[in-house]
mmCIF file of C-alpha atoms in Angstrom:
data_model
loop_
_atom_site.group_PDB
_atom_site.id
_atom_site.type_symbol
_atom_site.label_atom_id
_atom_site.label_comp_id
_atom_site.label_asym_id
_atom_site.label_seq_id
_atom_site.Cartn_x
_atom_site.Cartn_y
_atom_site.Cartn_z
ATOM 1 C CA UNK A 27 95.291 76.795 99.807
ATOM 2 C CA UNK A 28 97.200 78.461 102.304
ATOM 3 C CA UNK A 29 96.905 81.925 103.184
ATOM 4 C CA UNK A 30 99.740 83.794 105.006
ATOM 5 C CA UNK A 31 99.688 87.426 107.004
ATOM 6 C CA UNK A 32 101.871 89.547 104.897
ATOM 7 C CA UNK A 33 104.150 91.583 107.242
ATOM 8 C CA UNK A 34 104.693 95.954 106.473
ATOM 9 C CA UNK A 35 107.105 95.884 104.556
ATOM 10 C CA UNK A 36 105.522 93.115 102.108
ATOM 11 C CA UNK A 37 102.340 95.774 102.523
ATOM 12 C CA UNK A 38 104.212 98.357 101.706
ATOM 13 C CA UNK A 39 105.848 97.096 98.384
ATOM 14 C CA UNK A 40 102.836 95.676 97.567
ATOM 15 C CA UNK A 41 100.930 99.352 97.978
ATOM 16 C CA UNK A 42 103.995 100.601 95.940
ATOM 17 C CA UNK A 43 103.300 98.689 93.204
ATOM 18 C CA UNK A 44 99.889 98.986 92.694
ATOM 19 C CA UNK A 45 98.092 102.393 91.402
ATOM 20 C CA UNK A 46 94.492 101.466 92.067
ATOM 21 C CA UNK A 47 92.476 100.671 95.347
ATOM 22 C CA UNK A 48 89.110 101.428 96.860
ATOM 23 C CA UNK A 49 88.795 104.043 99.619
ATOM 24 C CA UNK A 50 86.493 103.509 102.121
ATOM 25 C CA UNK A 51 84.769 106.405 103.981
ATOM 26 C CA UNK A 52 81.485 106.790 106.341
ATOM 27 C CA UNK A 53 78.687 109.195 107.701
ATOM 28 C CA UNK A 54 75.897 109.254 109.230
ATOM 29 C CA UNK A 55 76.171 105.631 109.843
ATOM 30 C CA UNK A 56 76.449 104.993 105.902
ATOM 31 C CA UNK A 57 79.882 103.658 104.314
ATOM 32 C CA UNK A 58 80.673 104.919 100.895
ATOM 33 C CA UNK A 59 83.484 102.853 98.428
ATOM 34 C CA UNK A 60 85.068 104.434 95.728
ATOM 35 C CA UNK A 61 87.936 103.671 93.402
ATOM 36 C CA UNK A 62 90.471 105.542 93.337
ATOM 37 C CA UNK A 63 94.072 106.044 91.473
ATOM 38 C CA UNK A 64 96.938 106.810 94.237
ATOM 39 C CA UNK A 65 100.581 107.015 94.240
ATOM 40 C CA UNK A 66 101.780 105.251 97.241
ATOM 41 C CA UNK A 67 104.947 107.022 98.901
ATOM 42 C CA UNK A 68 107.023 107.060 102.981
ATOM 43 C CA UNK A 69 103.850 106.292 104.925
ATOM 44 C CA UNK A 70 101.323 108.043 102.862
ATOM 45 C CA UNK A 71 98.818 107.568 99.835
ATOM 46 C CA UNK A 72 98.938 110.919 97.554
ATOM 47 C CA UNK A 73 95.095 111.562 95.414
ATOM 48 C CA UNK A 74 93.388 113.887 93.623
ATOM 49 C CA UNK A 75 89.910 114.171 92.765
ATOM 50 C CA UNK A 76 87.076 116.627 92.003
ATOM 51 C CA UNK A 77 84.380 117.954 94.311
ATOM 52 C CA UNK A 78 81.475 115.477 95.154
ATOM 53 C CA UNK A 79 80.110 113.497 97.658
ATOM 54 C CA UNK A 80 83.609 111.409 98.709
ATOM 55 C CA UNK A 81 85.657 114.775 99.365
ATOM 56 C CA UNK A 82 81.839 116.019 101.428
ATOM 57 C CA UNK A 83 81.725 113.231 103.625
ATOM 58 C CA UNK A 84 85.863 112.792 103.834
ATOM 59 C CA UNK A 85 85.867 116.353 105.215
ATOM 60 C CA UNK A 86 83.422 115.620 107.870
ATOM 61 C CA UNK A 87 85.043 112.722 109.037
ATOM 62 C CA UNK A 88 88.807 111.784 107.911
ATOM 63 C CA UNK A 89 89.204 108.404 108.965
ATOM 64 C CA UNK A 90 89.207 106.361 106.097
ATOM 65 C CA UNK A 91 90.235 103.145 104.749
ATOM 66 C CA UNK A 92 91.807 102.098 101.854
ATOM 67 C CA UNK A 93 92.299 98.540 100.063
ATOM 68 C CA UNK A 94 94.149 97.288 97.196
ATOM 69 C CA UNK A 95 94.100 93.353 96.044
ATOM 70 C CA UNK A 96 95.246 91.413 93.173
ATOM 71 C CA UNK A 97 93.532 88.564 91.888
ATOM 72 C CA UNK A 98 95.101 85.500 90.366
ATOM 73 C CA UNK A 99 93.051 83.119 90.638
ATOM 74 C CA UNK A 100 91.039 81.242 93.687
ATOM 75 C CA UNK A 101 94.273 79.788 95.123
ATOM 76 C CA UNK A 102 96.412 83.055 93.977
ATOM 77 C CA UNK A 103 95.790 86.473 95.502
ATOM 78 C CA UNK A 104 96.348 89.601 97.831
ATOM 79 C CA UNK A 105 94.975 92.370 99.365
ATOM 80 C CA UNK A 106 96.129 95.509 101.555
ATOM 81 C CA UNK A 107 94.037 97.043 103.914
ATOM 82 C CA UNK A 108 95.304 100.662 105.238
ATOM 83 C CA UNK A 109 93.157 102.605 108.099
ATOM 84 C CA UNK A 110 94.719 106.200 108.140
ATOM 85 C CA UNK A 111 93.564 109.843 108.232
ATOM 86 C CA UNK A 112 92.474 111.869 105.084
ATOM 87 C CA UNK A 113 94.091 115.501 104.900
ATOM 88 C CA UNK A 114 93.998 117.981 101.812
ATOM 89 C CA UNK A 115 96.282 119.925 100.190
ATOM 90 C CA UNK A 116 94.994 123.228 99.569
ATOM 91 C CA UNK A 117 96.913 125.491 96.993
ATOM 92 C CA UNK A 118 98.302 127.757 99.707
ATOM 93 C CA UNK A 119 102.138 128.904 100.416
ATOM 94 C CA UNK A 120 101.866 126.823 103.648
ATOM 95 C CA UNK A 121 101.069 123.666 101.870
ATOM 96 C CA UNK A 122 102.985 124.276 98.700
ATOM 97 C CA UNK A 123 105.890 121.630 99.215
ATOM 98 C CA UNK A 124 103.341 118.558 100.265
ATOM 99 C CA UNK A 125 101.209 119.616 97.055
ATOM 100 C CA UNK A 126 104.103 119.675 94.930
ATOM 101 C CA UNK A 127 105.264 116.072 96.463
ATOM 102 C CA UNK A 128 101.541 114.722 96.159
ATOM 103 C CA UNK A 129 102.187 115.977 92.522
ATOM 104 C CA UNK A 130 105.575 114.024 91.708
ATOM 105 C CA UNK A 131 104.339 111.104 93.168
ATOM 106 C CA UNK A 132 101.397 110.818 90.900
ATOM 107 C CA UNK A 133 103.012 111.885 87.612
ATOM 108 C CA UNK A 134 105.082 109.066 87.708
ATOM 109 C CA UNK A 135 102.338 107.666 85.555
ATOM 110 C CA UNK A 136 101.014 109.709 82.657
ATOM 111 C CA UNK A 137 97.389 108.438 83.403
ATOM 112 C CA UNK A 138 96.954 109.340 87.098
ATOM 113 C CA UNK A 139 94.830 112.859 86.322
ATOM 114 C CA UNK A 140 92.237 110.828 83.895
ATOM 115 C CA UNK A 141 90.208 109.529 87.105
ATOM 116 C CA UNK A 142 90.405 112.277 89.455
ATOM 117 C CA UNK A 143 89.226 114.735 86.857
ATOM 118 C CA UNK A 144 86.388 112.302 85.624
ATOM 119 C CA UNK A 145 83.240 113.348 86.921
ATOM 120 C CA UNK A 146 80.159 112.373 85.470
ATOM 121 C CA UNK A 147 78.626 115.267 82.883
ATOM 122 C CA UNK A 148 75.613 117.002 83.075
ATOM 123 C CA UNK A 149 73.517 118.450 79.435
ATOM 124 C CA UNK A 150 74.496 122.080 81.457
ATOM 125 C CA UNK A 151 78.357 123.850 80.998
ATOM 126 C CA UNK A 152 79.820 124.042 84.119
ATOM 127 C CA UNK A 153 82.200 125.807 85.023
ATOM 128 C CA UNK A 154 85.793 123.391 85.998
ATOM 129 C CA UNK A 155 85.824 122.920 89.715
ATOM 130 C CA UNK A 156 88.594 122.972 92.081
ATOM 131 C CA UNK A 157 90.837 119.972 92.130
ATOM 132 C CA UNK A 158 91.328 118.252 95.815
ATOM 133 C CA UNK A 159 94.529 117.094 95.984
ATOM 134 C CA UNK A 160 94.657 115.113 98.804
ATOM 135 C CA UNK A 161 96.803 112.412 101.445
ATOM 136 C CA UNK A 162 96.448 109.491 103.562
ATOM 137 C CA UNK A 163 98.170 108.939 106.592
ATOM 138 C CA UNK A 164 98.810 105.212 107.518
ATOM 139 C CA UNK A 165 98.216 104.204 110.749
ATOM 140 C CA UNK A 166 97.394 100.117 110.784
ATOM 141 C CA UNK A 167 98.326 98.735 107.889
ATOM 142 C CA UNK A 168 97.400 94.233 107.492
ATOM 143 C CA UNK A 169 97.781 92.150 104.087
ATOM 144 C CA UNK A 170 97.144 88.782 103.402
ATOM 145 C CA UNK A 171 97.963 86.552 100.691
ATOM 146 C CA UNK A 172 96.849 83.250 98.945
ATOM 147 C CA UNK A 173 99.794 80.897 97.885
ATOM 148 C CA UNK A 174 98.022 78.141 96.430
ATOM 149 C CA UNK A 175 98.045 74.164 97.818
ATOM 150 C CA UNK A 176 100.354 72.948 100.415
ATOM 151 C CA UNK A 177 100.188 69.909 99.263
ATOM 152 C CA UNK A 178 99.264 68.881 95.748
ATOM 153 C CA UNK A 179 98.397 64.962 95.906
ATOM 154 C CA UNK A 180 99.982 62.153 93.325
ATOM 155 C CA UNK A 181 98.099 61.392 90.218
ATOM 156 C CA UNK A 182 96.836 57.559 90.296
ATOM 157 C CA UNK A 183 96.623 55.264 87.705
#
């Protein structure tokens, strides 16, 4: 099997492409991994997402990291790793135009709310929380890939 470095822009198409990934955040010496649905657009990944214990520890620290793969098989397969810096996008007049952007990027796929807006139900109503709408700032951004065998021996007979 040989596995290759993919360069940015081969990171970056890749990201693209994909909608789902795993976002990586830590505190107090703990690391917490979630799926998540993104849109992937310039140098940032747009979200969304309810209240709960990734948006808690996000907001206390905002570095975060984010990977994406494809699997094949053993000798077939990718994955993206993105370190960047979380940063919301509160409803307000100032951050109107990144909100509305985080917004087109994600309905390019009817599905991209169904995630976010999952949240595990309680026996009690609630009332609907505030969505988080949210980005991701790239900052190092490393892919590697499987291509299979090199070198694929001769049957004998």
């Amino acid at each position: 099997m040989i596995i290759t470095e993919m360069k940015w822009q081969e990171c970056v198409d890749f990201l693209s492409s994909h909608r789902l990934g795993r976002l990586a955040c830590t505190k107090d010496n703990w690391a917490y991994v979630v799926p998540i649905h993104y849109a992937f657009a310039g140098n940032w990944f747009y979200g969304f997402s309810l209240p709960g214990q990734k948006v808690e520890w996000i907001r206390d620290n905002p570095h975060v990291c984010i990977e994406v793969d494809e699997f094949q098989d053993d000798r077939h397969w990718a994955s993206v790793i993105a370190r960047g810096t979380y940063q919301e996008l509160p409803d307000t007049e100032e951050w109107h135009d990144e909100r509305m952007r985080a917004w087109a990027a994600l309905q390019d796929h009817n599905d991209w709310w169904e995630p976010g807006g999952s949240k595990p139900q309680s026996r009690e109503l609630e009332v609907m929380p505030t969505v988080v709408f949210f980005r991701v700032i790239v900052q190092e951004l490393t892919g590697r890939k499987a291509i299979g065998d090199a070198w694929k021996p001769e049957k004998v007979a």
